[in-house]
Every structure is written in structure tokens, then in C-alpha cells.
Coordinates of N, CA and C in Angstrom, one line a residue:
Chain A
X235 N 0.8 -1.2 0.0 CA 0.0 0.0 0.0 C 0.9 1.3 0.0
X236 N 1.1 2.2 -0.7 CA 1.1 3.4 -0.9 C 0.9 4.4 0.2
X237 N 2.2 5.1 0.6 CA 2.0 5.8 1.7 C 0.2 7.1 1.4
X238 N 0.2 7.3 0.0 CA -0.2 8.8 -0.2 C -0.7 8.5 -1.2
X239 N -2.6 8.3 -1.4 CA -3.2 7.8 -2.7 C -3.7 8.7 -2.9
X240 N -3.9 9.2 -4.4 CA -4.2 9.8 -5.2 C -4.5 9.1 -6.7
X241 N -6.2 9.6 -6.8 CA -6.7 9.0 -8.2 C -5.4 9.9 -9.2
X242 N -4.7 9.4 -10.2 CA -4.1 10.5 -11.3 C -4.6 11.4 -12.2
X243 N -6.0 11.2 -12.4 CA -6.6 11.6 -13.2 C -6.5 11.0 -14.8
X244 N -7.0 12.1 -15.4 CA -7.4 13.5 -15.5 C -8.9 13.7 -15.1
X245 N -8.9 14.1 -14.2 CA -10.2 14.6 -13.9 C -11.0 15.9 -14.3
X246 N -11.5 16.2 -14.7 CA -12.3 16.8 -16.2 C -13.7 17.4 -15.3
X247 N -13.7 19.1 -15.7 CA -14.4 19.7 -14.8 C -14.9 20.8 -16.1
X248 N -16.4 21.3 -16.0 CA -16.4 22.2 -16.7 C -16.3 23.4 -16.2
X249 N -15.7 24.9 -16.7 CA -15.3 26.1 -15.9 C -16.9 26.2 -15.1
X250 N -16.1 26.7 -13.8 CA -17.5 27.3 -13.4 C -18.1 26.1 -12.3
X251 N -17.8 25.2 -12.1 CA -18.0 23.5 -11.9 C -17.1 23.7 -9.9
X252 N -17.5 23.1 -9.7 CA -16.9 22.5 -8.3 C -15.7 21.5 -8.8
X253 N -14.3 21.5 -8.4 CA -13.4 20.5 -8.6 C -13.2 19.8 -6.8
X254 N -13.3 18.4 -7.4 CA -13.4 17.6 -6.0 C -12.1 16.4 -5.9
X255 N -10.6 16.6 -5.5 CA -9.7 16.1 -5.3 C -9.2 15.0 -3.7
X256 N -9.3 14.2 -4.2 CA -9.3 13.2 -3.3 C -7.9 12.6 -2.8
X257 N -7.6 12.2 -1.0 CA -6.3 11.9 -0.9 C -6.7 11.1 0.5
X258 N -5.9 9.5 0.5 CA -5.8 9.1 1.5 C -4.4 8.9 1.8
X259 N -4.3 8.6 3.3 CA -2.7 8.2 3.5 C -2.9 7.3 4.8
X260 N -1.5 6.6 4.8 CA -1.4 5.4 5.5 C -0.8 5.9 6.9
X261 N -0.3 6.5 6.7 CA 0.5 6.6 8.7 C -0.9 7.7 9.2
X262 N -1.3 6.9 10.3 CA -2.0 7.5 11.7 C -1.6 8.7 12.6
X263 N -0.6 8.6 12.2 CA 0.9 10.0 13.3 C 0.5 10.9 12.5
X264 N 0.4 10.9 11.2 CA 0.1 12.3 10.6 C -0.4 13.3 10.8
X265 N 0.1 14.4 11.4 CA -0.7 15.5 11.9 C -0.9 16.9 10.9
X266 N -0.1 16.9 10.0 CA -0.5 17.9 9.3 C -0.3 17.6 8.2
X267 N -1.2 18.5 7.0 CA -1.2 18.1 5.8 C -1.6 19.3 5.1
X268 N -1.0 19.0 3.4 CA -0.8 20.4 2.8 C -0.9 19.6 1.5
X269 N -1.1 21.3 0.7 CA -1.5 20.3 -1.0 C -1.4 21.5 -1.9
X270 N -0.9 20.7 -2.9 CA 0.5 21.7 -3.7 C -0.4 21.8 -5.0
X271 N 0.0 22.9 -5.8 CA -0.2 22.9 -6.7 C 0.9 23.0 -7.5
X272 N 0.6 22.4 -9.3 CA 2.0 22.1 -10.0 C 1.5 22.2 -11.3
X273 N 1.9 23.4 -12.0 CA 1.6 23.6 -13.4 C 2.2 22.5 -14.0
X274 N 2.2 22.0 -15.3 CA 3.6 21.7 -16.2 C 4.9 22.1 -16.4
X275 N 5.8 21.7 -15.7 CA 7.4 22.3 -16.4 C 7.5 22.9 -15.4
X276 N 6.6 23.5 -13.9 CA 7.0 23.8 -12.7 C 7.2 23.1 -11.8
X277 N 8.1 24.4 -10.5 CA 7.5 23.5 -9.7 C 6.4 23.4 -8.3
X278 N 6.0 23.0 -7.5 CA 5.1 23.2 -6.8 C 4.8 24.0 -6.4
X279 N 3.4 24.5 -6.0 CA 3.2 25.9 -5.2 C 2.4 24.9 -4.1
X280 N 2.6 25.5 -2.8 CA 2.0 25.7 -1.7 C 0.5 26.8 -1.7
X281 N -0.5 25.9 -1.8 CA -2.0 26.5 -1.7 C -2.7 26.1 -0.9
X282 N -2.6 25.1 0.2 CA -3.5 25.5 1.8 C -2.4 24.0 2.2
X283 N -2.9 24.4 3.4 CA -2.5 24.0 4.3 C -3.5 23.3 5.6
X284 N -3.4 22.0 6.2 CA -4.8 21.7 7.5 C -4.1 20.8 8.6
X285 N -4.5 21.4 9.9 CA -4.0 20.6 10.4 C -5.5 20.2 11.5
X286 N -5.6 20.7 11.3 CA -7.6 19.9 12.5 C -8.6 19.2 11.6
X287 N -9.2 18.4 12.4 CA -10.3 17.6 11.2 C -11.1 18.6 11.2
X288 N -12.0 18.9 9.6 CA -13.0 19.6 9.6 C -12.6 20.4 8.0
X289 N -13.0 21.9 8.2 CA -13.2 22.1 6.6 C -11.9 23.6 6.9
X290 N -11.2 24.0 5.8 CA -10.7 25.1 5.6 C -10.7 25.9 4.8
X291 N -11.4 27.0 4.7 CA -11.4 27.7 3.5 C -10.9 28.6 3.7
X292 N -10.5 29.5 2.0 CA -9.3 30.3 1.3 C -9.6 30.5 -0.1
X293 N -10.5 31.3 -0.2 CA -10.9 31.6 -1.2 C -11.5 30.9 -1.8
X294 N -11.5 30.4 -2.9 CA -12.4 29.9 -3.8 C -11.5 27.9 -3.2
X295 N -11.1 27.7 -2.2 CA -10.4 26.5 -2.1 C -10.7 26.0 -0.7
X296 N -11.3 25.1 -0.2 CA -11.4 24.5 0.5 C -11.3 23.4 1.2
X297 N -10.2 23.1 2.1 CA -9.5 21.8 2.8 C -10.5 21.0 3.3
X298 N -10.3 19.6 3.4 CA -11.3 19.1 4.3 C -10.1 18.0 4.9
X299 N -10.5 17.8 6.2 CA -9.6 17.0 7.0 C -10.5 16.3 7.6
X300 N -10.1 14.6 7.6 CA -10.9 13.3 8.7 C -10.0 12.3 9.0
X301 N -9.2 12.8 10.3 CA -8.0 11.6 10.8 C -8.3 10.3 10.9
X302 N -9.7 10.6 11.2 CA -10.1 9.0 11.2 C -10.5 8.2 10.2
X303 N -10.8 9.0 9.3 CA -10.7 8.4 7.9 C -9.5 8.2 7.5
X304 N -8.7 9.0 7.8 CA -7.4 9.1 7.1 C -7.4 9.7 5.7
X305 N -8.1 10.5 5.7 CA -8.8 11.2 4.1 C -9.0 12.7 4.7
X306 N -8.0 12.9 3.0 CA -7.8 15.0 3.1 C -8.3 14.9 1.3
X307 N -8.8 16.0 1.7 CA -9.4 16.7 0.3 C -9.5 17.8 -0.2
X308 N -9.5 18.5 -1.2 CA -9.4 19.8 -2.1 C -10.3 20.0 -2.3
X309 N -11.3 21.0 -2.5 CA -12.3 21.7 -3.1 C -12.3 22.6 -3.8
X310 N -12.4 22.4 -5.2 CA -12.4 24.2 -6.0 C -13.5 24.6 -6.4
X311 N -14.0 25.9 -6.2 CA -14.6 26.0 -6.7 C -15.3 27.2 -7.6
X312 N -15.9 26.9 -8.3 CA -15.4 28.3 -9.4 C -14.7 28.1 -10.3
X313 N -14.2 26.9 -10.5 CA -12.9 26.3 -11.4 C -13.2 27.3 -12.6
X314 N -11.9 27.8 -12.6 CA -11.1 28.1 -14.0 C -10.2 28.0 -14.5
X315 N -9.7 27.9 -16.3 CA -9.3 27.2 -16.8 C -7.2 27.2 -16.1
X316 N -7.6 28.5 -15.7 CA -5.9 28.6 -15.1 C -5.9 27.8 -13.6
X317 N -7.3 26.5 -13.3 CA -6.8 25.8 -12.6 C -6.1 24.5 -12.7
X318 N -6.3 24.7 -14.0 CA -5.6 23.5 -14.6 C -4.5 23.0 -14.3
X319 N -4.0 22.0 -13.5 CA -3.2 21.3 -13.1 C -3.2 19.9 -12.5
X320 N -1.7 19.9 -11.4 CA -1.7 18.4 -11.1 C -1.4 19.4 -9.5
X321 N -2.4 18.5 -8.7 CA -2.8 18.9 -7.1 C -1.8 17.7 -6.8
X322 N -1.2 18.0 -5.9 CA 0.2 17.1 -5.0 C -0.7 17.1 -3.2
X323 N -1.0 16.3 -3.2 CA -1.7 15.8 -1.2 C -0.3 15.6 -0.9
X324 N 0.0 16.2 0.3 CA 1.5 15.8 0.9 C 1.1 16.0 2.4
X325 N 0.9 14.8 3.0 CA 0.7 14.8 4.8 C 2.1 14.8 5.4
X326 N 2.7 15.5 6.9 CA 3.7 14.9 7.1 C 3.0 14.1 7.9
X327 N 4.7 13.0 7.5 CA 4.8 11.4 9.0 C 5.2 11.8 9.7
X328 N 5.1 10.4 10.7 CA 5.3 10.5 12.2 C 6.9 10.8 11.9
X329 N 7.4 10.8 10.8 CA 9.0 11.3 11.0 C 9.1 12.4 10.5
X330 N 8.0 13.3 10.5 CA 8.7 15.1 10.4 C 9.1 14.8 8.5
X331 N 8.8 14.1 8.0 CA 9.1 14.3 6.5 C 7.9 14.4 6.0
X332 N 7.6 15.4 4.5 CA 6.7 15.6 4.0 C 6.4 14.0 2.9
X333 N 5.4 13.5 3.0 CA 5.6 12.1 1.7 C 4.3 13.1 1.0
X334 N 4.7 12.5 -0.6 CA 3.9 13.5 -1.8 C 3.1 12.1 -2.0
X335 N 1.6 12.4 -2.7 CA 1.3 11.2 -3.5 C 1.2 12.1 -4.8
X336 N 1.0 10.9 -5.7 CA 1.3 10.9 -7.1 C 0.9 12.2 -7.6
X337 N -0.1 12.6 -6.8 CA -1.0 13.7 -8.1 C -2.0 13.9 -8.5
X338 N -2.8 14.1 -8.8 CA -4.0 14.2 -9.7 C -4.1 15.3 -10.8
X339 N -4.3 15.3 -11.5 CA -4.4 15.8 -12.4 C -5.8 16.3 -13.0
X340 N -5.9 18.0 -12.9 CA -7.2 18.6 -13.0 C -6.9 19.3 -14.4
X341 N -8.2 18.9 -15.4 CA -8.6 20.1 -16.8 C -9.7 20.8 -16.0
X342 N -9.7 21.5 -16.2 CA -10.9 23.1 -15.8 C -10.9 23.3 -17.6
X343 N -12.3 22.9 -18.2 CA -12.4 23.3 -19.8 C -13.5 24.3 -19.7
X344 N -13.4 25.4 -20.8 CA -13.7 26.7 -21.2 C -15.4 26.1 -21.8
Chain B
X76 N 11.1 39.1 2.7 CA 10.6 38.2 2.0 C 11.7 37.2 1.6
X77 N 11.1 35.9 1.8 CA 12.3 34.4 1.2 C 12.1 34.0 -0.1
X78 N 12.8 34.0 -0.8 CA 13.4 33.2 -1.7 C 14.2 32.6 -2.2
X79 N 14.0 31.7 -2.8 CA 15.0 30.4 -3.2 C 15.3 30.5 -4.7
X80 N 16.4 29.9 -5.3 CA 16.8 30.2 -6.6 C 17.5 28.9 -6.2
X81 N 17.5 28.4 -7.7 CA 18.3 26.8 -8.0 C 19.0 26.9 -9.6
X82 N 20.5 27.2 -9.4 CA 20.9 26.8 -10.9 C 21.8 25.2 -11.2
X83 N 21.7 25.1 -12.3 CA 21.2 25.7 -13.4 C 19.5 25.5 -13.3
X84 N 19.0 26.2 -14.4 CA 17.2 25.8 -14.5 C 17.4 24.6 -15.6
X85 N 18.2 24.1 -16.8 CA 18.2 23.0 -17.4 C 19.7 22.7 -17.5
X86 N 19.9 21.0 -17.8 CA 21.2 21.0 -17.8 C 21.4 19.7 -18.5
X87 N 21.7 19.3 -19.5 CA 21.9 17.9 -20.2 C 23.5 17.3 -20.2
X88 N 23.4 16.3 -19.7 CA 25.0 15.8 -19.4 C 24.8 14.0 -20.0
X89 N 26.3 13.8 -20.3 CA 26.3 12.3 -20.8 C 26.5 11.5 -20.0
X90 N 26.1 10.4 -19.4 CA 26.3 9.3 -18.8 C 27.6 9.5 -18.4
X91 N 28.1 9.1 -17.2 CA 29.5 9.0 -16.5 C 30.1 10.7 -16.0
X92 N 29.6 11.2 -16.7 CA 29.6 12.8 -16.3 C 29.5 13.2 -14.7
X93 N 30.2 14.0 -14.5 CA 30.1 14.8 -12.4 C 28.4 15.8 -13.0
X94 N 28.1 15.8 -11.6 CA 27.3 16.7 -11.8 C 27.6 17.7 -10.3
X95 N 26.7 19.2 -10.8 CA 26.9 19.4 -9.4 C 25.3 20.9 -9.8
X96 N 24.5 20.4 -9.0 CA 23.2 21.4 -8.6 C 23.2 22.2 -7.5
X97 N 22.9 23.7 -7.4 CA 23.2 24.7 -6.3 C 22.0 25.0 -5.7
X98 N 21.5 25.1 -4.5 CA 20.0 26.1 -4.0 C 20.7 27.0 -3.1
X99 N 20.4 28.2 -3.1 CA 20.3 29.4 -2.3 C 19.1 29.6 -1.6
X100 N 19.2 30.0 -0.5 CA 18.0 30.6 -0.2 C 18.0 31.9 0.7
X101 N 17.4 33.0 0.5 CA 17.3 34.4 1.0 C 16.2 35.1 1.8
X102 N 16.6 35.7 2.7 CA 15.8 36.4 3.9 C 15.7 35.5 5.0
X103 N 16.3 34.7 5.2 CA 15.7 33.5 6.3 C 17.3 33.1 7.0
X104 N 17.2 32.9 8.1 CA 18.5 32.2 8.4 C 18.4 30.5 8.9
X105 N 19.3 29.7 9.3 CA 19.3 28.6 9.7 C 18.0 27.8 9.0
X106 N 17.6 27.9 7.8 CA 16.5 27.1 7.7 C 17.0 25.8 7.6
X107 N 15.9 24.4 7.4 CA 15.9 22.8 6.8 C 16.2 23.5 5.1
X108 N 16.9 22.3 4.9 CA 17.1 22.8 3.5 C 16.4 20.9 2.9
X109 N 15.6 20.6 1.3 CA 15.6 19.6 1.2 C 16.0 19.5 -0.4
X110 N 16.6 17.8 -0.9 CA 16.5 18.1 -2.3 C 15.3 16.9 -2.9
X111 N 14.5 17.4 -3.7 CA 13.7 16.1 -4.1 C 13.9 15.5 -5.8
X112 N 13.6 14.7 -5.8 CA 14.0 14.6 -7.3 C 12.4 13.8 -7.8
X113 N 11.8 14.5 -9.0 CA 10.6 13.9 -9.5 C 10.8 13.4 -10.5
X114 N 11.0 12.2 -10.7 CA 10.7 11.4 -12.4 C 10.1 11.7 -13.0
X115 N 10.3 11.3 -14.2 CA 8.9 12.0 -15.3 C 7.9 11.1 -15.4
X116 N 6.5 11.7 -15.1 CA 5.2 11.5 -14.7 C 5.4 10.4 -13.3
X117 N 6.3 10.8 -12.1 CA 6.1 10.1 -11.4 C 6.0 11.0 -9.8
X118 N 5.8 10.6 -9.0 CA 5.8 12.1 -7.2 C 7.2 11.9 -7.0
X119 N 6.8 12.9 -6.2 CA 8.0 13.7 -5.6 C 8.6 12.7 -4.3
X120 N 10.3 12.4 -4.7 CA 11.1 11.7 -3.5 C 12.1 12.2 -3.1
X121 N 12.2 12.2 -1.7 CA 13.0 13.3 -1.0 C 14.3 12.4 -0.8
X122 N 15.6 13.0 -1.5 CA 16.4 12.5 -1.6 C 17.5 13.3 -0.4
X123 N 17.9 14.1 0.2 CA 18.1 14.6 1.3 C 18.0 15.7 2.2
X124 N 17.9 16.0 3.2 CA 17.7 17.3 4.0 C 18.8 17.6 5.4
X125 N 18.6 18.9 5.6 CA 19.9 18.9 6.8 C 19.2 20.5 7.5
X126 N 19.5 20.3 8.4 CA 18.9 21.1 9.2 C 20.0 22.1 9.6
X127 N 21.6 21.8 9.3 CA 22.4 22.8 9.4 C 23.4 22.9 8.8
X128 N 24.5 23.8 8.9 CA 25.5 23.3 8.1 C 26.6 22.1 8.4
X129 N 27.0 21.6 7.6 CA 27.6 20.8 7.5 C 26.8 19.0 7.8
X130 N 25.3 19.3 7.9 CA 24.5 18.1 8.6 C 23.3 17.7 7.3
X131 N 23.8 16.6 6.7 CA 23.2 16.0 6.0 C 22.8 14.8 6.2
X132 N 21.3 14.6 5.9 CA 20.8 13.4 6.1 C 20.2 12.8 4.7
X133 N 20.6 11.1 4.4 CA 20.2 10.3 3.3 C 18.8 10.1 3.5
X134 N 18.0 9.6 2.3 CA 16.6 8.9 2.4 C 16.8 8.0 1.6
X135 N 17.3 8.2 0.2 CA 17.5 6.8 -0.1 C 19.1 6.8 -1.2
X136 N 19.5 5.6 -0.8 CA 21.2 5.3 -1.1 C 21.1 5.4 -2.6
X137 N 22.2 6.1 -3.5 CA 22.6 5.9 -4.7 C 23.6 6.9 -4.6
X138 N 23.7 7.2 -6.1 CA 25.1 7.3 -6.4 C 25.1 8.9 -6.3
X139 N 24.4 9.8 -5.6 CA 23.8 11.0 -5.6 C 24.6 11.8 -4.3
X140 N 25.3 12.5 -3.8 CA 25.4 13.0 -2.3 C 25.0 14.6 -2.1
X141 N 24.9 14.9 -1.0 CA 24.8 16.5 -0.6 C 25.8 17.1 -0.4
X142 N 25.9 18.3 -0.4 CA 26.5 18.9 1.2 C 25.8 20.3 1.2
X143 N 26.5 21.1 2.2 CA 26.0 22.5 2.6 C 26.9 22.9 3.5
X144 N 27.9 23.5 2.5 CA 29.2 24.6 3.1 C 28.6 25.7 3.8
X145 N 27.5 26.4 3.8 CA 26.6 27.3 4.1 C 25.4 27.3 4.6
X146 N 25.3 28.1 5.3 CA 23.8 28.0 5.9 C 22.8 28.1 4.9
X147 N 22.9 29.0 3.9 CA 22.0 28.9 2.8 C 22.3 28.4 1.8
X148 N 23.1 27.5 1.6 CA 23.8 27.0 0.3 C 23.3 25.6 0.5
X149 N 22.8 24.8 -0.9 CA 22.9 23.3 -0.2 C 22.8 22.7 -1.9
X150 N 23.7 22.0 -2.1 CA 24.3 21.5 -3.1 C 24.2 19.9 -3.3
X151 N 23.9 19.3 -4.3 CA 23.6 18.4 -5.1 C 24.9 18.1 -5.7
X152 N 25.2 16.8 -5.7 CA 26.6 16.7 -6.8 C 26.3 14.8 -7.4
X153 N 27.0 14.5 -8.0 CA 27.5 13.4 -8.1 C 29.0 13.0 -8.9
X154 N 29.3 11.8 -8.8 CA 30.6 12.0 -9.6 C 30.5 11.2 -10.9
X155 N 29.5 10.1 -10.6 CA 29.5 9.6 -12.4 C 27.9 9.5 -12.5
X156 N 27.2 9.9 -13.3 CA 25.9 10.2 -13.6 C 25.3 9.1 -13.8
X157 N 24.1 8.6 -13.9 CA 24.1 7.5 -14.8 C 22.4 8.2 -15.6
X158 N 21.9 6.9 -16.3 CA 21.4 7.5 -17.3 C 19.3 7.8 -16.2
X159 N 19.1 6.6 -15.2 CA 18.2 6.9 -14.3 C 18.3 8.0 -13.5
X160 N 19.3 8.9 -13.3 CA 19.3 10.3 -12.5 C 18.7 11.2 -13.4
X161 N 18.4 10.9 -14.6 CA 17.4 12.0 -15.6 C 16.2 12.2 -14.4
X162 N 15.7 13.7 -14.4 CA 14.6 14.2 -13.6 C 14.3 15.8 -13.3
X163 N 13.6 16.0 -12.7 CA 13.4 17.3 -12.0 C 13.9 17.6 -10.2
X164 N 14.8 18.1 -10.6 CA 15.7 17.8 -9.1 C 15.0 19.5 -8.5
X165 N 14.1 19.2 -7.4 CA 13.7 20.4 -6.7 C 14.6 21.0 -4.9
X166 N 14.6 22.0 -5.0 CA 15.5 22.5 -3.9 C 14.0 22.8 -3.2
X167 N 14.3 22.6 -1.9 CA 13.0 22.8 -0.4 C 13.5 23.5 0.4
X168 N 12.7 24.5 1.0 CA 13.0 25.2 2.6 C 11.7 25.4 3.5
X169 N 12.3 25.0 4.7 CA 11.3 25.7 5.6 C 12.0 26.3 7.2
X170 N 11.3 27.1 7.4 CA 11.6 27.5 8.5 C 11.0 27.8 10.1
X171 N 10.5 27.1 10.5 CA 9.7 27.7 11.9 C 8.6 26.4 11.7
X172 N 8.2 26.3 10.7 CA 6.7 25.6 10.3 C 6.7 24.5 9.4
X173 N 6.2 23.7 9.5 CA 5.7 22.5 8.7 C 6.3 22.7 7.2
X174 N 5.3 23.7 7.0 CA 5.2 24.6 5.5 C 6.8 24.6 4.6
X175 N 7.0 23.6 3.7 CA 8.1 23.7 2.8 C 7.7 24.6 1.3
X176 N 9.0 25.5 1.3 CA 8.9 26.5 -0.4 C 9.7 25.8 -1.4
X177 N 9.0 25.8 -2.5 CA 10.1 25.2 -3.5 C 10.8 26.2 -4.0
X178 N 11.6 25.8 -4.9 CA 12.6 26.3 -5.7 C 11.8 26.2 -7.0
X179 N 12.9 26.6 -8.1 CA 12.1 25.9 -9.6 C 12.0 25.5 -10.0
X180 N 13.6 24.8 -9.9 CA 13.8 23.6 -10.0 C 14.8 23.4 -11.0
X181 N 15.8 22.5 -11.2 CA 16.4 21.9 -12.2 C 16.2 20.6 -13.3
X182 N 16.4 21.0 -14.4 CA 15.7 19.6 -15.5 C 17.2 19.3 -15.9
X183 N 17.6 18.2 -15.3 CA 18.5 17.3 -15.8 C 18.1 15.5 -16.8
X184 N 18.5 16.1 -17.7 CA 18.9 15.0 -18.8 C 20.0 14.0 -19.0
X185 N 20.3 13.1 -18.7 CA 21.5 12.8 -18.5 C 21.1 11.1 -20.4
X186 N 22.3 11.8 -21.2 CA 21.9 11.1 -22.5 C 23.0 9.7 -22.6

């Protein structure tokens, strides 16, 4: 099992649409968690951040945290087309290191 | 305000070739420095971090090493390339907080 799952996509949104990004992870220690954004040919940006179960919003972006699930998620909404990318879930572990999962990969189409 | 800069931004080298990758980073002192390297179409693996100078820590063994002469300097090298070190080698910092900044990264080709 995969520290950090992520569907890869492409997950296919029309502008204007709610984008719904999904992430599970395996270590329980996990206390905080963060989720990147990554054009093509870049590299990651830092776009929220959670560390309590429940919801976080930031604009048009909203975190959702469930330790007990072990499930963190992205919410966009409003999607447009400059949201287009690949969302990186990165929880840290119980060893203070960030682990990335794969990705997902979002079209926001016009 | 912090910023990080990583040269070169591209760099194509032949098999058996040294390499050597630079990260700076500005406004911040004593930060974690980290290097990750991403395959192509694959996530991001943290290949080492050091919390100060001269203190580097491995995550995973190959033919790749660090160092960091500086507090803000943290360098990437190897001495014979091979042709799997092809990637996106990213420079990381944080300081105080969870929250790591990237760099922009380096696109090494190794032919």
C-alpha cells in the first residue's frame, strides 16, 4: 500500500463546476497536511494547508480533514481554466518528513 | 521576504559525467534545506535534508550526495551520472513551520 493515494486523473471539470480532489494516507501519526499545486514544467506551489479535522477555507479553495478516515481533500470551486493542473496531497509522517502522493491531475475546460 | 533560486534551471549531461546542482536561499536564516528529485510522470522523492551546516541526512542510497558549506547553500553533486538520474531535481526550505517553499527547480537529462 502506498503511503499517499491519489486518483491520477485527469479529472475533467467544466469552468464554473466545483473541482473535488481526493487523498488518502497510511501513517495514523500524521498530523498535518498540505496540498500543492503544479503547473507543467513547474514546480510546486503551496496552496493550503490543515491541520484539525473539519473544513478550511481560502478563497475559492477548501480543505477538508478526517483523521479518522485518514482522508484529506481539495475543493475548488469556481474552477477556471488557469486551474488547470496536477494537485500534489502531501501529509507529514510520524518522521517530520513531507511524503507527496502521485497527483491528480485537474482540466478546468472553457 | 524568502526566496530560493536553484541553478542551473536546465542542464543535459552524458552518462558517467560529475554533476553538481546549487540552492540558495534568502531572507531566512538557519533554515531545513531539502533536495527532491521527480521522475517524469512520477511524485516527488525526498532524496536529502539537513537542518544545518555541514549536517546532511540520506533517504534513499545511490550514487547522488549532498552537502551545505553554508547556511544557505545546499548543493547536489555526483561523480559519475548515470542514465536513471534523468529528472526534475527540486530545492525545499522551511523554516519555523511544517510549510516547505520550493525552488524551480532543475531539468536534468542525462543522455
Amino acid at each position: 500500500q502506498k503511503e499517499v493515494e491519489q486518483n491520477s486523473g485527469p479529472l475533467s471539470v467544466p469552468e464554473g463546476a466545483i473541482a473535488s480532489l481526493n487523498c488518502t494516507y497510511s501513517d495514523r501519526g500524521s498530523q498535518s497536511f498540505f496540498w500543492y499545486r503544479q503547473y507543467s514544467g513547474k514546480s510546486p506551489e503551496l496552496i493550503m494547508s490543515i491541520y484539525s479535522n473539519g473544513d478550511k477555507e481560502d478563497g475559492r479553495f477548501t480543505a477538508q480533514l478526517n483523521k479518522a478516515s485518514q482522508y484529506v481533500s481539495l475543493l475548488i470551486r469556481d474552477s477556471q481554466p488557469s486551474d488547470s493542473a496536477t494537485y500534489l496531497c502531501a501529509p507529514y509522517n510520524a518522521g517530520n518528513m513531507l511524503t507527496f502522493g502521485g497527483g491528480t491531475r485537474l482540466m478546468v475546460k472553457p | 521576504s524568502q526566496t530560493i533560486h536553484q541553478w542551473p534551471a536546465t542542464l543535459v549531461q552524458p552518462v558517467g559525467s560529475p554533476l553538481s546542482l546549487e540552492c540558495t536561499v534568502e531572507g531566512t536564516s538557519n533554515p531545513n534545506l531539502y533536495w527532491y528529485r521527480q521522475a517524469a510522470g512520477r511524485g516527488l522523492q525526498l532524496l536529502f535534508y539537513s537542518v544545518g551546516i555541514g549536517q546532511i541526512s540520506s533517504e534513499v542510497p545511490q550514487n547522488l550526495s549532498a552537502s551545505r558549506p553554508q547556511d544557505r547553500q545546499f548543493i547536489l553533486s555526483s561523480k559519475k551520472l548515470l542514465l536513471s538520474d534523468s529528472g526534475f531535481y527540486l530545492c525545499a526550505w522551511n523554516s519555523g513551520s511544517f510549510e516547505q517553499f520550493f525552488g524551480p527547480g532543475t531539468r536534468l537529462t542525462v543522455l
